[in-house]
Tab-separated table of C-alpha atoms and ligand atoms in Angstrom:
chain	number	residue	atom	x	y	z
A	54	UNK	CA	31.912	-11.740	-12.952
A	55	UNK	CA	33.192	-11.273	-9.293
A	56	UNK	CA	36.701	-10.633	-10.739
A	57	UNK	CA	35.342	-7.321	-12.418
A	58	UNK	CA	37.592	-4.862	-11.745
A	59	UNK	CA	36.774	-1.227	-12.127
A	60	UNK	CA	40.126	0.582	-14.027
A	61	UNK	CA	40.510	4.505	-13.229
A	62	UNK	CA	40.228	4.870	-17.099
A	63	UNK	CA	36.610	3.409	-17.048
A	64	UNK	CA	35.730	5.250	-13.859
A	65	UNK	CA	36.990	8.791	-15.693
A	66	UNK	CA	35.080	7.544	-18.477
A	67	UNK	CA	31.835	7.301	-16.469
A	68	UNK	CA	32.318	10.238	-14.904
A	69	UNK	CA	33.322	11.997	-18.082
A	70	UNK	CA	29.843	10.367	-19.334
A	71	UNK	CA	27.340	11.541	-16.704
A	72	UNK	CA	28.553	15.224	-16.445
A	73	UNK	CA	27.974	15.111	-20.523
A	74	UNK	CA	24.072	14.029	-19.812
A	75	UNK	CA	24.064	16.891	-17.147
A	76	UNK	CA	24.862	19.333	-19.748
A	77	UNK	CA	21.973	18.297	-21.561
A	78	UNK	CA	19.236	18.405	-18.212
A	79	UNK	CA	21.187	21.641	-17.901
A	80	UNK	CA	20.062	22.990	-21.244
A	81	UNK	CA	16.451	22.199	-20.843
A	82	UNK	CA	14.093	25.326	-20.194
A	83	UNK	CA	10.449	25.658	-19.430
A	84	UNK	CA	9.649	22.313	-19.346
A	85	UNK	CA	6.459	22.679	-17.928
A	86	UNK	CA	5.477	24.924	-21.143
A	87	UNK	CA	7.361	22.784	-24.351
A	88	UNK	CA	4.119	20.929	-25.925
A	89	UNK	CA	4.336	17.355	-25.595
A	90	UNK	CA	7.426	17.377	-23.071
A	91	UNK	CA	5.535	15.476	-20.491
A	92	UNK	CA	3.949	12.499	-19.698
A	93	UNK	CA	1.976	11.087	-17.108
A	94	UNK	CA	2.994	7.698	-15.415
A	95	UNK	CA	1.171	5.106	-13.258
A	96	UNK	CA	0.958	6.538	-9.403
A	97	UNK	CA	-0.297	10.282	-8.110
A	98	UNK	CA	2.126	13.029	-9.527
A	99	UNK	CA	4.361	11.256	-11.337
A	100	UNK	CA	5.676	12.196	-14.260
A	101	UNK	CA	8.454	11.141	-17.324
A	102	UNK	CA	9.853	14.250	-19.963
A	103	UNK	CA	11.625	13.878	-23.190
A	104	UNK	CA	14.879	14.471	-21.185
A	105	UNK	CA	14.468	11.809	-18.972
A	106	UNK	CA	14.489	9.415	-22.158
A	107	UNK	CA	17.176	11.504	-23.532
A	108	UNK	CA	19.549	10.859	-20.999
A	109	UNK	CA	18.623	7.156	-20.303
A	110	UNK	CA	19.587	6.427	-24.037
A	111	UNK	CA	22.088	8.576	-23.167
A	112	UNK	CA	23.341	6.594	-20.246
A	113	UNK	CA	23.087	3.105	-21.890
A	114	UNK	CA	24.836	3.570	-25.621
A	115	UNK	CA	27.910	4.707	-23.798
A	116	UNK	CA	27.781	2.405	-20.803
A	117	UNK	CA	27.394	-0.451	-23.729
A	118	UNK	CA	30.539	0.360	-25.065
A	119	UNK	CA	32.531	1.040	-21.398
A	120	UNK	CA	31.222	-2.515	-20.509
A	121	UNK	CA	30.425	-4.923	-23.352
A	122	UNK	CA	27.802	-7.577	-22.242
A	123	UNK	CA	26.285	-5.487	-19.170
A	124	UNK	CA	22.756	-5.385	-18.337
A	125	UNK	CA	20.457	-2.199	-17.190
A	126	UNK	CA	17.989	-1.600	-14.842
A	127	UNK	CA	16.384	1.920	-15.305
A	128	UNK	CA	13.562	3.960	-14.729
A	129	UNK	CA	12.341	4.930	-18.211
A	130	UNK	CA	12.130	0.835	-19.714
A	131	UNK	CA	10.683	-1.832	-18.806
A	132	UNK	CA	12.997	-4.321	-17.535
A	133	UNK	CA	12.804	-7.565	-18.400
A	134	UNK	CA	12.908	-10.259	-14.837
A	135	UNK	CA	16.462	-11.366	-14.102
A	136	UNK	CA	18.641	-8.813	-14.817
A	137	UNK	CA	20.150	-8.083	-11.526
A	138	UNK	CA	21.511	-11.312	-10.005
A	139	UNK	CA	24.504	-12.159	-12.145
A	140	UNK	CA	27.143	-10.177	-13.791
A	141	UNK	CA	27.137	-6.235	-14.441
A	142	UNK	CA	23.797	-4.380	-13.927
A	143	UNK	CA	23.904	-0.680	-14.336
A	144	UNK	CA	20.609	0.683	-11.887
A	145	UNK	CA	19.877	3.759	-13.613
A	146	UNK	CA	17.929	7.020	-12.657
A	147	UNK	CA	18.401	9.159	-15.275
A	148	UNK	CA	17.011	12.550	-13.759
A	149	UNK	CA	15.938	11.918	-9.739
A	150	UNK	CA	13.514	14.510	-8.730
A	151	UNK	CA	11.986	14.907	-12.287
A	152	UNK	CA	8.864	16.958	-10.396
A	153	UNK	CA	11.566	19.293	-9.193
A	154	UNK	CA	13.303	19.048	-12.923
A	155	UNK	CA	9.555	20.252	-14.442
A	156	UNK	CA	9.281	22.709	-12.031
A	157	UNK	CA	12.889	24.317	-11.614
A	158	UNK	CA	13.051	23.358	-8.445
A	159	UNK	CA	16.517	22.385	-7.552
A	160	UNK	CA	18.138	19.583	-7.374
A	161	UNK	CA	17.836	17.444	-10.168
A	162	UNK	CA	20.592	14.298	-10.188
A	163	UNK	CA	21.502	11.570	-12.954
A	164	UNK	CA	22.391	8.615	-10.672
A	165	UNK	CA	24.267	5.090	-12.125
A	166	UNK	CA	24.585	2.365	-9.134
A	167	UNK	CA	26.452	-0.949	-10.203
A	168	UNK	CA	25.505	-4.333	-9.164
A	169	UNK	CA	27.950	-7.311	-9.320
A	170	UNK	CA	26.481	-9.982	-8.905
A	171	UNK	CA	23.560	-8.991	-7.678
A	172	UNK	CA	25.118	-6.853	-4.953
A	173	UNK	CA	26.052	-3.024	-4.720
A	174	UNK	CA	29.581	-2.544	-5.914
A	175	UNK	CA	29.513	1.724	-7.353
A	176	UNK	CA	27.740	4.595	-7.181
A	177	UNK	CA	27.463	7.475	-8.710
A	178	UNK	CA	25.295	10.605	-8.711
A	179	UNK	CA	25.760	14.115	-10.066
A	180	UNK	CA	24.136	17.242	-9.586
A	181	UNK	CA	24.129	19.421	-12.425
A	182	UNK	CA	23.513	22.562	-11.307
A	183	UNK	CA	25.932	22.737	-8.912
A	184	UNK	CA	28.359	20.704	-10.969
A	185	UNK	CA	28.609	18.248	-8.028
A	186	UNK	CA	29.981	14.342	-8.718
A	187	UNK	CA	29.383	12.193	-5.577
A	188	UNK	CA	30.894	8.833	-6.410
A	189	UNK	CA	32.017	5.455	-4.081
A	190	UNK	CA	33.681	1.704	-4.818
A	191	UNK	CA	32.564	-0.824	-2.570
A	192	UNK	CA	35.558	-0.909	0.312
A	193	UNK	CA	37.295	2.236	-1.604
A	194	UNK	CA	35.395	5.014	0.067
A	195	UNK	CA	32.812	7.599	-1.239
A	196	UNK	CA	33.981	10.671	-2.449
A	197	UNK	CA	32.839	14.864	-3.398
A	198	UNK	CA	34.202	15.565	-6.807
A	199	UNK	CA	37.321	13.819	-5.798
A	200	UNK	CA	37.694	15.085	-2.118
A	201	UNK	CA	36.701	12.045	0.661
A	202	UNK	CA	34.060	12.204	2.558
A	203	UNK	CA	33.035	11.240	5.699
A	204	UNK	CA	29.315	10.848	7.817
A	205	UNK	CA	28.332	13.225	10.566
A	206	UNK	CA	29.413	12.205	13.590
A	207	UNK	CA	26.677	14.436	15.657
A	208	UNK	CA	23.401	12.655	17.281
A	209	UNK	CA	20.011	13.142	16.071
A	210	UNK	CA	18.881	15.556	18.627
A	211	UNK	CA	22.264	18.199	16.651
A	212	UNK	CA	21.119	16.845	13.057
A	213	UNK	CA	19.139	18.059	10.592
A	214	UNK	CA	16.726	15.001	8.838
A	215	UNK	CA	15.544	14.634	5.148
A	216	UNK	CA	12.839	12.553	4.062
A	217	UNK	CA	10.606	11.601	1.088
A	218	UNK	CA	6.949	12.197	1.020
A	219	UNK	CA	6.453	8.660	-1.792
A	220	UNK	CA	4.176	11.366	-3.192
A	221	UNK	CA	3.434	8.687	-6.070
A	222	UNK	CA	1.586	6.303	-2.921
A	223	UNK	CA	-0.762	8.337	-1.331
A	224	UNK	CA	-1.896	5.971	0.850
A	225	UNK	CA	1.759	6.756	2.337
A	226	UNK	CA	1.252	9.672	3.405
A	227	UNK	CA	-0.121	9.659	6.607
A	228	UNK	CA	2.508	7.329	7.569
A	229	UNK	CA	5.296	9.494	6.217
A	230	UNK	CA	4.010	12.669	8.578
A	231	UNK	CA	3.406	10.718	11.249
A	232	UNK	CA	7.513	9.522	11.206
A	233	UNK	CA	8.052	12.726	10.142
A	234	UNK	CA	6.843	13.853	13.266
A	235	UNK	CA	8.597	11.355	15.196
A	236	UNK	CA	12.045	12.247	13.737
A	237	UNK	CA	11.097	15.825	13.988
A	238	UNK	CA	10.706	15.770	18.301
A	239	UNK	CA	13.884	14.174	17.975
A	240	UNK	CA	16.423	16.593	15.688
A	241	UNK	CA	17.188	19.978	14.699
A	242	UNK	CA	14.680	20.222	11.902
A	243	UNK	CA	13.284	18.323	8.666
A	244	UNK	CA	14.401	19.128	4.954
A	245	UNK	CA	12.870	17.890	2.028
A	246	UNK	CA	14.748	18.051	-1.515
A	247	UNK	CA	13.088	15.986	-3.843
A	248	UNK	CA	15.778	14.061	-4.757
A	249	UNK	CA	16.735	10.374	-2.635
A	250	UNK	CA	19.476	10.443	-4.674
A	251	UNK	CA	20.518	14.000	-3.444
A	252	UNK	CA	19.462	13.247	-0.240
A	253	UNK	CA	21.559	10.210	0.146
A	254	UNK	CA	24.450	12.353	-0.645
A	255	UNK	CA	23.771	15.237	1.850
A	256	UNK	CA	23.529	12.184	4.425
A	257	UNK	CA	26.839	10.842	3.360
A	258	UNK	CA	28.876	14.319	3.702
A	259	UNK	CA	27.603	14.912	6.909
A	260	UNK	CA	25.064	17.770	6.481
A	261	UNK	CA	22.360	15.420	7.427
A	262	UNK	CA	22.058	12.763	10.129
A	263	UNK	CA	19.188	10.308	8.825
A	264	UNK	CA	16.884	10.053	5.842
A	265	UNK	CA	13.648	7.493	5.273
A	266	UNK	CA	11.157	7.783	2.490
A	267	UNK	CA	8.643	4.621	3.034
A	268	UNK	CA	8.752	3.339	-0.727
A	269	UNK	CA	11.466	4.096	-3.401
A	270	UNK	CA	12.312	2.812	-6.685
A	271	UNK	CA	15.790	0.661	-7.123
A	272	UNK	CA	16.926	3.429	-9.295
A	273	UNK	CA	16.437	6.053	-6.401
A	274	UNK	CA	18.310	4.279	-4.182
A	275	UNK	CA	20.717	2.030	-5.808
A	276	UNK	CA	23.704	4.629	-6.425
A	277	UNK	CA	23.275	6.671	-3.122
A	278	UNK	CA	23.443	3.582	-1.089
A	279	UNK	CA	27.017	2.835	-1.865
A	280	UNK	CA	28.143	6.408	-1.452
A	281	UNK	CA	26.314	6.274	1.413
A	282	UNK	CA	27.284	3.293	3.303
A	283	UNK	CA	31.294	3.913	1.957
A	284	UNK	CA	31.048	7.509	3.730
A	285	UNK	CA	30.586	5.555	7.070
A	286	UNK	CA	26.280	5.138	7.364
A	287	UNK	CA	24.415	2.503	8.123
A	288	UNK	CA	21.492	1.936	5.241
A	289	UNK	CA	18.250	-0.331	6.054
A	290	UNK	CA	14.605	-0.506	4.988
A	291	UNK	CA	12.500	1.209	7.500
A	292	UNK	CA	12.308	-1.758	9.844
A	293	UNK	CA	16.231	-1.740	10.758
A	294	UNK	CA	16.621	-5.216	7.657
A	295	UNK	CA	19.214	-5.650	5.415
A	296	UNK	CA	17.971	-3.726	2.410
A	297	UNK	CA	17.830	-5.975	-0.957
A	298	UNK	CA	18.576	-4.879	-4.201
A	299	UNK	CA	15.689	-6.948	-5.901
A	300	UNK	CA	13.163	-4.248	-6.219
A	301	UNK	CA	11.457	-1.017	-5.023
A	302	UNK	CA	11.801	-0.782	-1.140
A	303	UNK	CA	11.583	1.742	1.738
A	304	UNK	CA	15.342	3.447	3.119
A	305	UNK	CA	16.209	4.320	6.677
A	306	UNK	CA	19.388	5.521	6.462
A	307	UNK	CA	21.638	7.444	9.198
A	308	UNK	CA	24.930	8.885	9.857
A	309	UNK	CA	27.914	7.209	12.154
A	310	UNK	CA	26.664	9.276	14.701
A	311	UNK	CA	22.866	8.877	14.664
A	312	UNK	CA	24.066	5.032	14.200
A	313	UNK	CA	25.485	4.775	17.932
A	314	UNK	CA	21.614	5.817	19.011
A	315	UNK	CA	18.240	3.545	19.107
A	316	UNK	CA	16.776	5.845	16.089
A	317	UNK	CA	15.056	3.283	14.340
A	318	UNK	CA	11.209	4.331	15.348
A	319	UNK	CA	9.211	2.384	18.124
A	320	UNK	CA	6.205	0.215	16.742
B	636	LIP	C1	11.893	10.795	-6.776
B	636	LIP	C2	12.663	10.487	-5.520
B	636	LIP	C3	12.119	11.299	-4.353
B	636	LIP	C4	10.765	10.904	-4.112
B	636	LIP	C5	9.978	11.153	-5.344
B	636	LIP	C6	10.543	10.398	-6.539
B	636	LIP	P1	12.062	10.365	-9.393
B	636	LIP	O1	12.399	10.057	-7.833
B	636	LIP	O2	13.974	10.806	-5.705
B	636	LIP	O3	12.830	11.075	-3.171
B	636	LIP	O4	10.210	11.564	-3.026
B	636	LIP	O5	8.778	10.695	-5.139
B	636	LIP	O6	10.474	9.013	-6.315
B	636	LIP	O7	10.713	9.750	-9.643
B	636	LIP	O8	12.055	11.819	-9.598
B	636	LIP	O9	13.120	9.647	-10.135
């Protein structure tokens, strides 16, 4: 499948795609009160709505007919073992920060990563709200609804962080304050979204300068990653390793200019 190549018709069309499931998280209201919207899922907090499924089935009938004979990796299914090493496997989030989605709390994203062959070849995440399409080809660049963008080039002690709280692990948590606090002595000031997704993308235009949340699903990470590393950062787990698209994992992830620093945190 290495020979893949993405046309701008298909990209259009997956664009064209993702901003029609956006219309539909747009036209959701009071969640929180519509009986029978949500449901509870394994883990402290963490929760699934009808929309969620919506757009997932959403996602996958018209990424089946874009690319015949792909495979998908998403957050509302159960996915059989095997689907990511060979060929086309779409990692799909279909709303990312679906606490901040029940609770109007913006941002919500829909986020599509590609693997070929096993390794991260597009991403794509959009916001909306704010009508926002982040989107990156491996060795192509990452770009703002069409404009390129590039990492901050600032060190950590003139950057604003982001992180993730992996509210569904609590026995995270005291780890996540504590590097928290450790990034915190070291930059402007913390921001929290809700959204690794979003986050990814702040980090990649350059509002942020790093990002880490200890444990994240595939489909958190998967899209933001490429626009990420195409807008210039440099994207680990939290120990500085390669990260590997096999699985949930933890994401340390900084700007070119954080990058030239030691920021990863001492043991
Ligand atoms: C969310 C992540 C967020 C994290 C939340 C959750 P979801 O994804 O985007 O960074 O802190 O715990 O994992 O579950 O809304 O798709």
């Amino acid at each position: 499948m290495s020979d893949f190549v993405l046309t701008t018709a298909l990209r259009n069309a997956v664009f064209a795609l993702i901003r029609d499931c956006g219309a539909l998280v747009r036209s959701a209201h009071d969640i929180e009160r519509a009986r029978g919207a949500i449901t509870d899922k394994a883990g402290a907090a963490n929760y699934v709505t009808v929309y969620d499924v919506k757009v997932q089935e959403k996602l996958i009938a018209g990424l089946s007919v874009l690319f015949p004979g792909a495979q998908f990796f998403a957050e509302e299914k159960e996915n059989a073992p095997g689907l990511l090493e060979n060929g086309l496997c779409f990692i799909i989030d279909p709303i990312d920060g679906t606490t901040n989605f029940i609770k109007a709390y913006r941002p919500s994203v829909t986020s599509i990563g590609l693997l070929k062959d096993g390794k991260p070849f597009i991403g794509v995440v959009y916001n909306p709200y704010e009508k926002v399409l982040y989107a990156a080809e491996r060795g192509k660049g990452a770009f703002r609804n069409g404009t390129r963008i590039h990492s901050s080039g600032e060190p950590l002690a003139r950057s604003l962080f982001s992180m993730g709280t992996s509210p569904y692990y609590e026995e995270l948590t005291e780890g996540s304050f504590k590097l928290a606090e450790y990034y915190l002595r070291r930059a402007i000031d913390m921001r929290r979204s809700g959204s690794a997704a979003w986050d990814l993308c702040q980090l990649a235009s350059g509002v942020t300068g790093l990002y880490f949340e200890l444990r994240l699903g595939l489909w958190d990470f998967a899209a933001g990653a490429v626009i990420a590393e195409e807008a210039g950062c440099v994207i680990t787990d939290i120990d500085g390793k390669p990260l590997t698209y096999d699985g949930p994992s933890s994401v340390l992830a900084v700007s070119e200019g954080v990058a030239r620093e030691a920021y990863l945190p001492e043991k």
